[in-house]
mmCIF file of N, CA, C and O in Angstrom:
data_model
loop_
_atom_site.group_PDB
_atom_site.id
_atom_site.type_symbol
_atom_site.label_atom_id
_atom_site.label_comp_id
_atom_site.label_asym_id
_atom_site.label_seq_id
_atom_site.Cartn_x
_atom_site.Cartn_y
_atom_site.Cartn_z
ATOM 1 N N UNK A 460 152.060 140.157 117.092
ATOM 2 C CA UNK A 460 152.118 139.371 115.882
ATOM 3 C C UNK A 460 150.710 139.206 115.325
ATOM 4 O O UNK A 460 149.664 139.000 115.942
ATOM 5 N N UNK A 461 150.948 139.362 113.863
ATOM 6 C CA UNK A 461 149.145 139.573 113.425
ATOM 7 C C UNK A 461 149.970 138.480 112.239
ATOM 8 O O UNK A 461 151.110 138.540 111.778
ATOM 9 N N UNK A 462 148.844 137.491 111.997
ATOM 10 C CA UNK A 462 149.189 136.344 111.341
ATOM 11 C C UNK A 462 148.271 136.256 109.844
ATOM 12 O O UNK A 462 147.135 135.948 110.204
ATOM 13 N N UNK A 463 148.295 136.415 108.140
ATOM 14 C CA UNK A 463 147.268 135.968 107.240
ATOM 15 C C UNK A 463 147.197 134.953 106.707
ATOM 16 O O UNK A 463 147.954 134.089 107.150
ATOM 17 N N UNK A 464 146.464 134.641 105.762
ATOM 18 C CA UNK A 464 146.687 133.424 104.857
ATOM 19 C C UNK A 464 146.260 134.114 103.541
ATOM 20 O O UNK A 464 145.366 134.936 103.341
ATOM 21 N N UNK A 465 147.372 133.406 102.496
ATOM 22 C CA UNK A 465 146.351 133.509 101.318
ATOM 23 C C UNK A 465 145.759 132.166 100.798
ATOM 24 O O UNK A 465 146.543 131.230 100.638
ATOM 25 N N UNK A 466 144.644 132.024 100.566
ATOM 26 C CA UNK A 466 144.018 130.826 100.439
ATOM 27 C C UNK A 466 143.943 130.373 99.590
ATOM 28 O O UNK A 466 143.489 129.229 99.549
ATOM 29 N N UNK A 467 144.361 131.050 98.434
ATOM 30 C CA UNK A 467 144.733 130.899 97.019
ATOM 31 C C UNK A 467 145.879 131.092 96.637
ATOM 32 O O UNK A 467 145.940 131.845 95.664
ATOM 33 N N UNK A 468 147.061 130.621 97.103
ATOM 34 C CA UNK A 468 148.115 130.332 97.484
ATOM 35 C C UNK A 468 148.737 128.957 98.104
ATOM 36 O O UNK A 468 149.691 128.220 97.858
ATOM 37 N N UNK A 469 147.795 129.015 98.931
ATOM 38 C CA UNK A 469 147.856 127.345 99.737
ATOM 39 C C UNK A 469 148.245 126.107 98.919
ATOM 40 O O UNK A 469 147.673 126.004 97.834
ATOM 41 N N UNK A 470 148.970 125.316 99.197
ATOM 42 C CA UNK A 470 148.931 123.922 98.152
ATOM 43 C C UNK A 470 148.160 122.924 98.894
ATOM 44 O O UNK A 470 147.329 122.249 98.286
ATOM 45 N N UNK A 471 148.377 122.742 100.310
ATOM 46 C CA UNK A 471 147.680 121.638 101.073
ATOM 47 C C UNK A 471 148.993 120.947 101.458
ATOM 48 O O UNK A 471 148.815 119.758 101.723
ATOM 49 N N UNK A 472 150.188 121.339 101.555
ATOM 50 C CA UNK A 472 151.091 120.283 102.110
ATOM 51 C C UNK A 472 150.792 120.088 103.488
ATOM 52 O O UNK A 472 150.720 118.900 103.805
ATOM 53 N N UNK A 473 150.522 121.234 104.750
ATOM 54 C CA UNK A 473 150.245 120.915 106.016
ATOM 55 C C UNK A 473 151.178 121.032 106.789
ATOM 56 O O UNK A 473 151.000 120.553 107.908
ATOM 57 N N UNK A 474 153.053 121.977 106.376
ATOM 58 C CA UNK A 474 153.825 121.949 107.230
ATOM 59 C C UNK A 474 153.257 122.885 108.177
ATOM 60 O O UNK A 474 153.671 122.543 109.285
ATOM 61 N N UNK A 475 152.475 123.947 108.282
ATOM 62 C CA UNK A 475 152.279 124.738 108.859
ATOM 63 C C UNK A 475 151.646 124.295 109.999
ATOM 64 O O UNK A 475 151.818 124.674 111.158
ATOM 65 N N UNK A 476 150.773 123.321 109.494
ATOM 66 C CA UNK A 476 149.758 122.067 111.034
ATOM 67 C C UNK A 476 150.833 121.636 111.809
ATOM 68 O O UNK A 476 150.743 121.804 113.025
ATOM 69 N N UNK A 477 151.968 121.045 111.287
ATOM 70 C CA UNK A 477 152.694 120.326 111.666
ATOM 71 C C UNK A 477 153.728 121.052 112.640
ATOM 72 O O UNK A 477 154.031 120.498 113.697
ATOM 73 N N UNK A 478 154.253 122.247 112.303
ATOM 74 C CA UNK A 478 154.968 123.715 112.653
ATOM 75 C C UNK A 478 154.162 124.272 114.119
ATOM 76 O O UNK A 478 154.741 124.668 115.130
ATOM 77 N N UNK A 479 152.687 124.177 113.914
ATOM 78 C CA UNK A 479 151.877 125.096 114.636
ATOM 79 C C UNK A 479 150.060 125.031 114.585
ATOM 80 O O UNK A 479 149.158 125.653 114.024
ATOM 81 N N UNK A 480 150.205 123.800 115.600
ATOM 82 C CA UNK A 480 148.782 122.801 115.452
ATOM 83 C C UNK A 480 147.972 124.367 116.420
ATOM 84 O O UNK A 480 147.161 125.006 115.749
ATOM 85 N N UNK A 481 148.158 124.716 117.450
ATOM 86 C CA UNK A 481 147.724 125.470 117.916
ATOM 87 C C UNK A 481 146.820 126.524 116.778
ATOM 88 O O UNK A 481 145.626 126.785 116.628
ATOM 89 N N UNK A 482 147.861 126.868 116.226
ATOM 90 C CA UNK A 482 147.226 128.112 115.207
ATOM 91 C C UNK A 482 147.134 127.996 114.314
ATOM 92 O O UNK A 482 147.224 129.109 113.796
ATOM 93 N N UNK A 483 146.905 126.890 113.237
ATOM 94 C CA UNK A 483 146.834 126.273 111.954
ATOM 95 C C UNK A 483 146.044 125.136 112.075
ATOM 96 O O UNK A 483 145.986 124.569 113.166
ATOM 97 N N UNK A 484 145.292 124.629 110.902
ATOM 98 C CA UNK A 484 144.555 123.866 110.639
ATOM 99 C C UNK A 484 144.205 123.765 109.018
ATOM 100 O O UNK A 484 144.408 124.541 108.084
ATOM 101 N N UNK A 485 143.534 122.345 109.118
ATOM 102 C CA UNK A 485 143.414 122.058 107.444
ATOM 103 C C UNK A 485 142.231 121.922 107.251
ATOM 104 O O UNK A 485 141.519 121.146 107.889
ATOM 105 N N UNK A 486 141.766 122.838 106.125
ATOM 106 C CA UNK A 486 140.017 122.065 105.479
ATOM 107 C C UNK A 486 140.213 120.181 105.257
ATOM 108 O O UNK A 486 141.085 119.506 104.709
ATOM 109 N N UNK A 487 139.091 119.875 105.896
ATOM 110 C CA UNK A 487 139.216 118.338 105.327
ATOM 111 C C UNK A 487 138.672 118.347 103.617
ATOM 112 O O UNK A 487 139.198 117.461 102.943
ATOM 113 N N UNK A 488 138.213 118.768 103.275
ATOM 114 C CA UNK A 488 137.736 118.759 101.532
ATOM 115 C C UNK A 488 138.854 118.879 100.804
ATOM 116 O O UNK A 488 139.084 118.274 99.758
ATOM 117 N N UNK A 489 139.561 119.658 101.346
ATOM 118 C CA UNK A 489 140.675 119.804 99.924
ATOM 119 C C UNK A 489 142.379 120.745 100.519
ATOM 120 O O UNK A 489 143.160 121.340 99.776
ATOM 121 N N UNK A 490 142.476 120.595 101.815
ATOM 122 C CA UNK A 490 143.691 120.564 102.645
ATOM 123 C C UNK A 490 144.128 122.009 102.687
ATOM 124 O O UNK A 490 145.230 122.317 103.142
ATOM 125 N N UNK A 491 143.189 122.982 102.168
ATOM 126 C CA UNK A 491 144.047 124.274 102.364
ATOM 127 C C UNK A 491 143.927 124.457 103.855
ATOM 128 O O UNK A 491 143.383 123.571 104.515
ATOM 129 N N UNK A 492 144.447 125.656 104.491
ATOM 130 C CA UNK A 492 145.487 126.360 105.323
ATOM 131 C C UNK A 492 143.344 126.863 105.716
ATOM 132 O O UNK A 492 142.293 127.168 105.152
ATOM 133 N N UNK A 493 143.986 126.597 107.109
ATOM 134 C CA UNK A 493 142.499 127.371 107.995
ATOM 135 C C UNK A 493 143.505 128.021 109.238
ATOM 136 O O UNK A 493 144.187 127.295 109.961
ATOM 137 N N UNK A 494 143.483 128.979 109.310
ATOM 138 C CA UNK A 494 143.680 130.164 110.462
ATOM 139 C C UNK A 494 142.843 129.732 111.689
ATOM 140 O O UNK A 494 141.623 129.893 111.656
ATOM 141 N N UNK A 495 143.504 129.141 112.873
ATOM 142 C CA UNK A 495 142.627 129.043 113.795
ATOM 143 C C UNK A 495 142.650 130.398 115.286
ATOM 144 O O UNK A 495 141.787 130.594 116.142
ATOM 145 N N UNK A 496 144.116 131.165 115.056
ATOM 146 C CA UNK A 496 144.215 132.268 115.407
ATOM 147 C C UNK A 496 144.906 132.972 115.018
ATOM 148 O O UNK A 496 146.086 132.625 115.009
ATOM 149 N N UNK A 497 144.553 134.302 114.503
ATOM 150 C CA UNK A 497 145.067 135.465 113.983
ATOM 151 C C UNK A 497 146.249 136.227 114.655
ATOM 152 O O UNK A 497 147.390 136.545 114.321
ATOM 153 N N UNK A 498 145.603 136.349 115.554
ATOM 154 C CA UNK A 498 146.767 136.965 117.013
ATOM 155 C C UNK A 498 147.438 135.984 118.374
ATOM 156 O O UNK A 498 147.504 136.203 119.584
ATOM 157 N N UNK A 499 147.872 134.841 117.520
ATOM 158 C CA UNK A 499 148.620 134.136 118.560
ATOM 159 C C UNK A 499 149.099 134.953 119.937
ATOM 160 O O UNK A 499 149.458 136.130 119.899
ATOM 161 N N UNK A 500 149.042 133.998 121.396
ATOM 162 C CA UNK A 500 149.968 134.414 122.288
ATOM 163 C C UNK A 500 151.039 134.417 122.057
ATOM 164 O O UNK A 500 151.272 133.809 121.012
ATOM 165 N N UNK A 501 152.206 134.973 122.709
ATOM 166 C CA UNK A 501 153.951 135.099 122.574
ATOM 167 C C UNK A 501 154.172 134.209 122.565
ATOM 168 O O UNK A 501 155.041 133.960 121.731
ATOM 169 N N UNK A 502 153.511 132.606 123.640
ATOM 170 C CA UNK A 502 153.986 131.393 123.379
ATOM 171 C C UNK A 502 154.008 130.720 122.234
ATOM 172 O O UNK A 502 154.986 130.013 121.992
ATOM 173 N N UNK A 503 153.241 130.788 121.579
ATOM 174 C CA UNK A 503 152.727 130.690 119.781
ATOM 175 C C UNK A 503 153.708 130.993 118.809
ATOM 176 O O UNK A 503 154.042 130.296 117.851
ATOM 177 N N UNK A 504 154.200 132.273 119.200
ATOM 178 C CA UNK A 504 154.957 133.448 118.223
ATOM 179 C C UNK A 504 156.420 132.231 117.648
ATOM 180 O O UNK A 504 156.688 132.375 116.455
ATOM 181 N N UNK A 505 156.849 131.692 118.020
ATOM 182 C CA UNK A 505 158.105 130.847 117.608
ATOM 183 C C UNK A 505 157.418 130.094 116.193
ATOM 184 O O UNK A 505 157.707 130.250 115.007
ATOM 185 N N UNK A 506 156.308 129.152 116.904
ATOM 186 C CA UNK A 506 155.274 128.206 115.987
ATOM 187 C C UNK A 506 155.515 128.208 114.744
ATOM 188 O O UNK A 506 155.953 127.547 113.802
ATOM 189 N N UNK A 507 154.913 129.550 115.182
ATOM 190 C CA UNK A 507 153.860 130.698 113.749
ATOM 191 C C UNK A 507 155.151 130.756 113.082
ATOM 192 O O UNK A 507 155.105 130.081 112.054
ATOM 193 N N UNK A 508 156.288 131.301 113.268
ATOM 194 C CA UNK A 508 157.676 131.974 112.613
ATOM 195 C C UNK A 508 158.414 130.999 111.388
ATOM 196 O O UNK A 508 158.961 131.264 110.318
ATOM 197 N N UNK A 509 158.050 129.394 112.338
ATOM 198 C CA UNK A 509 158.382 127.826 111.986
ATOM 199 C C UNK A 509 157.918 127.601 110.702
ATOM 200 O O UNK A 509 158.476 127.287 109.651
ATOM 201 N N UNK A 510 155.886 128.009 111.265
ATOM 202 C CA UNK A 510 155.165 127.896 109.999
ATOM 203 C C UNK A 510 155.267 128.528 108.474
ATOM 204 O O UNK A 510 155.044 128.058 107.358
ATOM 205 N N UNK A 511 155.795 130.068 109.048
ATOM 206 C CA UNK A 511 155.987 130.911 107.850
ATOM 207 C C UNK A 511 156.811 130.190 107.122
ATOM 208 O O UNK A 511 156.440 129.909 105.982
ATOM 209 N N UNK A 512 158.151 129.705 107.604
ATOM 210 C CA UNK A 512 159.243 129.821 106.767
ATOM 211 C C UNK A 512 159.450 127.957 106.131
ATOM 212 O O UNK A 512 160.179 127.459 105.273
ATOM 213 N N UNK A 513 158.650 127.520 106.848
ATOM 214 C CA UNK A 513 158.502 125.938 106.034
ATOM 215 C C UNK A 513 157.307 125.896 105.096
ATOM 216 O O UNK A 513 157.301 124.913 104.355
ATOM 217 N N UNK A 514 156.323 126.720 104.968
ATOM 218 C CA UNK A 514 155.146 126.757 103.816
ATOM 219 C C UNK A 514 155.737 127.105 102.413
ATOM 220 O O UNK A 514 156.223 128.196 102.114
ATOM 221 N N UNK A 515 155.625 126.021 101.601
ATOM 222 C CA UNK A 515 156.163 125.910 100.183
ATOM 223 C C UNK A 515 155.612 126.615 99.296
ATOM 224 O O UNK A 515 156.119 126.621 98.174
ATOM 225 N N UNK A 516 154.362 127.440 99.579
ATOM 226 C CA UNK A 516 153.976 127.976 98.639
ATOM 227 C C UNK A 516 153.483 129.364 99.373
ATOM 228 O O UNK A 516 152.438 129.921 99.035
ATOM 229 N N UNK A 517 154.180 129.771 100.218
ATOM 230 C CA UNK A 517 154.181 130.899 101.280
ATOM 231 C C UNK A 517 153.320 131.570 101.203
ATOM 232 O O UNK A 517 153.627 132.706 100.843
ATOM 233 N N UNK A 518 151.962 131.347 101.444
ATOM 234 C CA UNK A 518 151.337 131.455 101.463
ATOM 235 C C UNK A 518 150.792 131.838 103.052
ATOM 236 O O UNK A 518 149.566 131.805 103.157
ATOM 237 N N UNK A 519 151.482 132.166 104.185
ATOM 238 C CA UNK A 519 151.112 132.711 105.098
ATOM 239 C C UNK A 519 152.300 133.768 105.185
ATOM 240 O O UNK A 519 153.442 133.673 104.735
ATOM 241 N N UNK A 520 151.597 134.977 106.013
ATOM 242 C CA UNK A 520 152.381 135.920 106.361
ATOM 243 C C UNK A 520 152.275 136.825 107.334
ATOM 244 O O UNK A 520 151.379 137.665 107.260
ATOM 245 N N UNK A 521 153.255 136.811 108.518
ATOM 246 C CA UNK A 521 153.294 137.198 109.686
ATOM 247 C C UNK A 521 153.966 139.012 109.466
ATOM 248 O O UNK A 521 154.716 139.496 108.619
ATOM 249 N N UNK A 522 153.232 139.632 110.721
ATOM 250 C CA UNK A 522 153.295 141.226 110.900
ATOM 251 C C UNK A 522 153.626 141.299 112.474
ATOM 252 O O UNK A 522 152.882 141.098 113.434
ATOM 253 N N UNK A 523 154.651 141.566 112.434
ATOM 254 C CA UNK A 523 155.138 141.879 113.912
ATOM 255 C C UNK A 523 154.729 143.420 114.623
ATOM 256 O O UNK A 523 155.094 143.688 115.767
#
């Protein structure tokens, strides 16, 4: 699983933190989407899947 962001895309809602604290994170300035790992472990891989599909402005996107 290879994980992106578009960062100009992002709104700042934070389901994705919330989905997948491990591998997501928020700028404190202005709440976009920070990638804290690209290539999650398999344990991750559910998270990440959570994160994709609850981000409102889908703005992340997973490659299996």
């Amino acid at each position: 699983m290879h994980i992106t962001i578009d960062e100009e895309k992002c709104c700042g809602a934070g389901q994705c933190v919330l989905a997948a604290p491990e591998v997501f994170d928020q700028r404190d300035a202005d709440g976009v989407v920070v990638l804290l790992d690209a290539d999650p472990p398999e344990e991750q891989h559910a998270a990440a899947r959570e994160a994709v599909a609850v981000c409102p402005a889908a703005a992340i996107a997973v490659r299996e």
